[in-house]
mmCIF file of C-alpha atoms in Angstrom:
data_model
loop_
_atom_site.group_PDB
_atom_site.id
_atom_site.type_symbol
_atom_site.label_atom_id
_atom_site.label_comp_id
_atom_site.label_asym_id
_atom_site.label_seq_id
_atom_site.Cartn_x
_atom_site.Cartn_y
_atom_site.Cartn_z
ATOM 1 C CA MET A 203 73.621 -43.938 -53.385
ATOM 2 C CA PRO A 204 71.984 -47.753 -53.725
ATOM 3 C CA LEU A 205 73.147 -50.448 -56.908
ATOM 4 C CA ARG A 206 70.026 -52.317 -54.924
ATOM 5 C CA THR A 207 67.331 -51.562 -52.656
ATOM 6 C CA HIS A 208 64.596 -53.564 -50.637
ATOM 7 C CA ALA A 209 61.972 -52.095 -49.293
ATOM 8 C CA THR A 210 58.602 -52.591 -47.601
ATOM 9 C CA HIS A 211 55.344 -50.691 -46.505
ATOM 10 C CA ARG A 212 52.006 -51.726 -44.939
ATOM 11 C CA ILE A 213 49.087 -50.058 -45.513
ATOM 12 C CA VAL A 214 45.199 -50.551 -44.387
ATOM 13 C CA VAL A 215 42.450 -50.232 -47.370
ATOM 14 C CA ASN A 216 38.567 -50.599 -45.570
ATOM 15 C CA THR A 217 37.464 -53.647 -48.073
ATOM 16 C CA PRO A 218 37.090 -57.006 -47.504
ATOM 17 C CA ALA A 219 40.350 -58.659 -48.448
ATOM 18 C CA GLU A 220 39.535 -60.910 -51.882
ATOM 19 C CA ARG A 221 38.107 -57.648 -53.190
ATOM 20 C CA ALA A 222 41.680 -55.424 -51.601
ATOM 21 C CA PHE A 223 43.810 -58.358 -53.637
ATOM 22 C CA MET A 224 42.314 -56.938 -56.764
ATOM 23 C CA PHE A 225 42.839 -53.807 -56.472
ATOM 24 C CA PHE A 226 46.466 -54.468 -56.723
ATOM 25 C CA THR A 227 46.537 -56.193 -60.790
ATOM 26 C CA PRO A 228 47.008 -54.522 -63.914
ATOM 27 C CA ALA A 229 43.462 -53.361 -64.135
ATOM 28 C CA GLY A 230 42.502 -52.799 -60.611
ATOM 29 C CA GLU A 231 45.188 -50.082 -60.326
ATOM 30 C CA GLU A 232 43.802 -48.304 -64.329
ATOM 31 C CA LEU A 233 40.873 -48.032 -61.972
ATOM 32 C CA TRP A 234 42.829 -46.327 -59.057
ATOM 33 C CA VAL A 235 46.100 -44.773 -60.321
ATOM 34 C CA ASP A 236 46.174 -41.825 -62.535
ATOM 35 C CA GLY A 237 48.391 -42.687 -65.948
ATOM 36 C CA TRP A 238 48.098 -45.749 -65.358
ATOM 37 C CA ALA A 239 47.936 -47.770 -68.991
ATOM 38 C CA PRO A 240 48.603 -50.692 -69.379
ATOM 39 C CA ARG A 241 49.405 -51.687 -72.768
ATOM 40 C CA TYR A 242 48.805 -55.312 -72.838
ATOM 41 C CA VAL A 243 50.679 -58.232 -74.286
ATOM 42 C CA HIS A 244 49.865 -61.257 -72.952
ATOM 43 C CA PRO A 245 46.733 -62.461 -72.064
ATOM 44 C CA GLU A 246 45.586 -59.478 -75.077
ATOM 45 C CA ASP A 247 42.610 -58.936 -72.473
ATOM 46 C CA GLY A 248 44.239 -57.885 -69.285
ATOM 47 C CA ALA A 249 42.478 -60.613 -67.443
ATOM 48 C CA THR A 250 44.848 -61.160 -64.852
ATOM 49 C CA GLN A 251 46.672 -64.584 -64.255
ATOM 50 C CA GLN A 252 50.465 -66.158 -63.772
ATOM 51 C CA GLY A 253 52.508 -65.185 -66.948
ATOM 52 C CA MET A 254 51.117 -62.432 -67.939
ATOM 53 C CA VAL A 255 52.267 -59.332 -69.551
ATOM 54 C CA PHE A 256 52.582 -56.029 -69.680
ATOM 55 C CA CYS A 257 54.465 -52.669 -70.655
ATOM 56 C CA THR A 258 53.898 -49.348 -69.443
ATOM 57 C CA GLY A 259 56.019 -46.139 -70.440
ATOM 58 C CA GLN A 260 58.152 -45.225 -72.889
ATOM 59 C CA GLY A 261 61.247 -44.218 -73.883
ATOM 60 C CA ALA A 262 64.320 -44.596 -70.938
ATOM 61 C CA ASP A 263 61.266 -45.494 -68.596
ATOM 62 C CA LEU A 264 59.074 -48.260 -70.849
ATOM 63 C CA THR A 265 59.081 -50.676 -68.365
ATOM 64 C CA VAL A 266 58.228 -54.319 -68.910
ATOM 65 C CA TRP A 267 56.314 -56.471 -66.711
ATOM 66 C CA THR A 268 55.712 -60.332 -66.094
ATOM 67 C CA LEU A 269 53.233 -61.809 -63.028
ATOM 68 C CA LEU A 270 55.180 -64.478 -62.179
ATOM 69 C CA GLU A 271 53.596 -65.553 -59.601
ATOM 70 C CA PHE A 272 48.893 -64.893 -59.413
ATOM 71 C CA ASP A 273 47.501 -66.736 -56.134
ATOM 72 C CA ARG A 274 44.422 -65.491 -54.652
ATOM 73 C CA HIS A 275 44.047 -68.406 -51.895
ATOM 74 C CA ALA A 276 47.045 -67.157 -50.929
ATOM 75 C CA MET A 277 46.002 -63.085 -51.718
ATOM 76 C CA ARG A 278 50.039 -62.581 -53.243
ATOM 77 C CA SER A 279 51.410 -61.291 -56.242
ATOM 78 C CA ARG A 280 54.896 -61.537 -57.642
ATOM 79 C CA TYR A 281 56.000 -59.130 -60.477
ATOM 80 C CA VAL A 282 58.931 -58.740 -62.437
ATOM 81 C CA ARG A 283 59.128 -55.114 -63.681
ATOM 82 C CA CYS A 284 62.334 -54.537 -65.915
ATOM 83 C CA THR A 285 62.825 -50.679 -66.660
ATOM 84 C CA PRO A 286 66.097 -51.977 -69.665
ATOM 85 C CA ALA A 287 67.758 -48.018 -69.578
ATOM 86 C CA THR A 288 68.291 -48.657 -65.975
ATOM 87 C CA ARG A 289 66.959 -50.434 -63.022
ATOM 88 C CA THR A 290 64.797 -54.127 -63.275
ATOM 89 C CA GLY A 291 63.572 -55.584 -59.669
ATOM 90 C CA ILE A 292 60.662 -57.807 -58.091
ATOM 91 C CA VAL A 293 57.330 -55.811 -56.840
ATOM 92 C CA GLU A 294 55.368 -58.155 -54.378
ATOM 93 C CA VAL A 295 51.993 -57.569 -52.999
ATOM 94 C CA VAL A 296 50.420 -59.755 -49.817
ATOM 95 C CA CYS A 297 47.221 -59.098 -48.526
ATOM 96 C CA THR A 298 46.375 -59.757 -45.211
ATOM 97 C CA ALA A 299 42.544 -60.059 -43.525
ATOM 98 C CA LEU A 300 42.683 -57.652 -40.942
ATOM 99 C CA ASP A 301 39.043 -58.152 -40.305
ATOM 100 C CA ALA A 302 35.619 -58.259 -42.539
ATOM 101 C CA ALA A 303 35.823 -55.051 -43.750
ATOM 102 C CA SER A 304 39.275 -54.698 -43.607
ATOM 103 C CA THR A 305 43.396 -55.690 -45.372
ATOM 104 C CA GLN A 306 46.628 -54.842 -45.021
ATOM 105 C CA VAL A 307 48.713 -54.417 -47.911
ATOM 106 C CA GLU A 308 51.978 -55.291 -47.868
ATOM 107 C CA VAL A 309 54.031 -53.753 -50.793
ATOM 108 C CA THR A 310 57.763 -54.681 -51.308
ATOM 109 C CA TYR A 311 60.207 -53.417 -54.132
ATOM 110 C CA THR A 312 63.340 -55.151 -54.565
ATOM 111 C CA LEU A 313 65.841 -53.318 -57.083
ATOM 112 C CA THR A 314 68.961 -53.224 -59.000
ATOM 113 C CA ALA A 315 70.106 -50.368 -60.792
ATOM 114 C CA LEU A 316 71.793 -51.257 -64.277
ATOM 115 C CA ASN A 317 73.630 -48.264 -64.768
ATOM 116 C CA PRO A 318 74.469 -44.389 -62.632
ATOM 117 C CA GLU A 319 70.969 -42.924 -63.653
ATOM 118 C CA GLY A 320 69.564 -46.099 -62.612
ATOM 119 C CA GLU A 321 71.012 -45.327 -58.926
ATOM 120 C CA VAL A 322 69.968 -42.020 -59.013
ATOM 121 C CA VAL A 323 65.936 -44.388 -59.327
ATOM 122 C CA LEU A 324 66.530 -46.434 -57.012
ATOM 123 C CA GLU A 325 66.370 -42.902 -54.617
ATOM 124 C CA ALA A 326 62.332 -42.554 -54.614
ATOM 125 C CA PHE A 327 62.628 -46.394 -53.305
ATOM 126 C CA GLU A 328 64.049 -45.272 -49.807
ATOM 127 C CA GLY A 329 63.041 -45.256 -46.733
ATOM 128 C CA PRO A 330 60.420 -41.881 -46.231
ATOM 129 C CA ALA A 331 59.945 -41.322 -49.256
ATOM 130 C CA PHE A 332 59.352 -45.412 -50.663
ATOM 131 C CA ALA A 333 57.017 -45.025 -47.056
ATOM 132 C CA SER A 334 55.004 -41.584 -48.692
ATOM 133 C CA MET A 335 54.693 -43.486 -51.848
ATOM 134 C CA ILE A 336 52.646 -46.492 -50.940
ATOM 135 C CA GLU A 337 50.959 -44.483 -47.950
ATOM 136 C CA SER A 338 49.770 -41.725 -51.241
ATOM 137 C CA TRP A 339 48.081 -45.562 -52.368
ATOM 138 C CA ALA A 340 46.231 -45.684 -49.990
ATOM 139 C CA THR A 341 44.723 -41.966 -50.413
ATOM 140 C CA ASP A 342 44.110 -42.811 -53.599
ATOM 141 C CA ILE A 343 42.361 -46.356 -53.141
ATOM 142 C CA ARG A 344 40.334 -44.051 -50.222
ATOM 143 C CA ARG A 345 39.571 -42.138 -53.012
ATOM 144 C CA HIS A 346 38.626 -43.971 -55.392
ATOM 145 C CA LEU A 347 36.758 -46.907 -53.474
ATOM 146 C CA PRO A 348 33.220 -46.392 -54.823
ATOM 147 C CA ARG A 349 34.038 -46.803 -58.148
ATOM 148 C CA LEU A 350 36.818 -50.037 -57.401
ATOM 149 C CA LEU A 351 34.099 -51.834 -54.791
ATOM 150 C CA ALA A 352 31.321 -51.329 -58.837
ATOM 151 C CA ALA A 353 33.878 -52.539 -61.017
ATOM 152 C CA SER A 354 33.854 -55.983 -61.561
ATOM 153 C CA ILE A 355 38.129 -55.792 -62.368
ATOM 154 C CA ARG A 356 39.214 -58.983 -64.737
#
């Protein structure tokens, strides 16, 4: 079982890069991730900005997220996520325009288990399991694309 894992996978989203980048913010993900309901700590309105803090999950799955870097020009964001009961790590999202209407999205997770339970959780972030998880994001985004394009994501 891994004590630490590093995984990267790329998907394509059929949306201009500047729009697609916002799909991968906490507020953007509320529009396409089933059950995603962040509790915004700072700022309380959930406006995406460097230094924002929010929580997801509860009990042993309580996760505290901090947005370390949010660069709209480079279309890059980096989060620290800590689930104190099991694991901690960094999540990075980088969007690159392929053309005027499509975007490559590179998602990277670097996670460290904090205990044996965390090592078991990290198995879901290894190899084909990680690729499958990120591919499911592309499917979910396609399904919700009209709503995403109509929204003004903060």
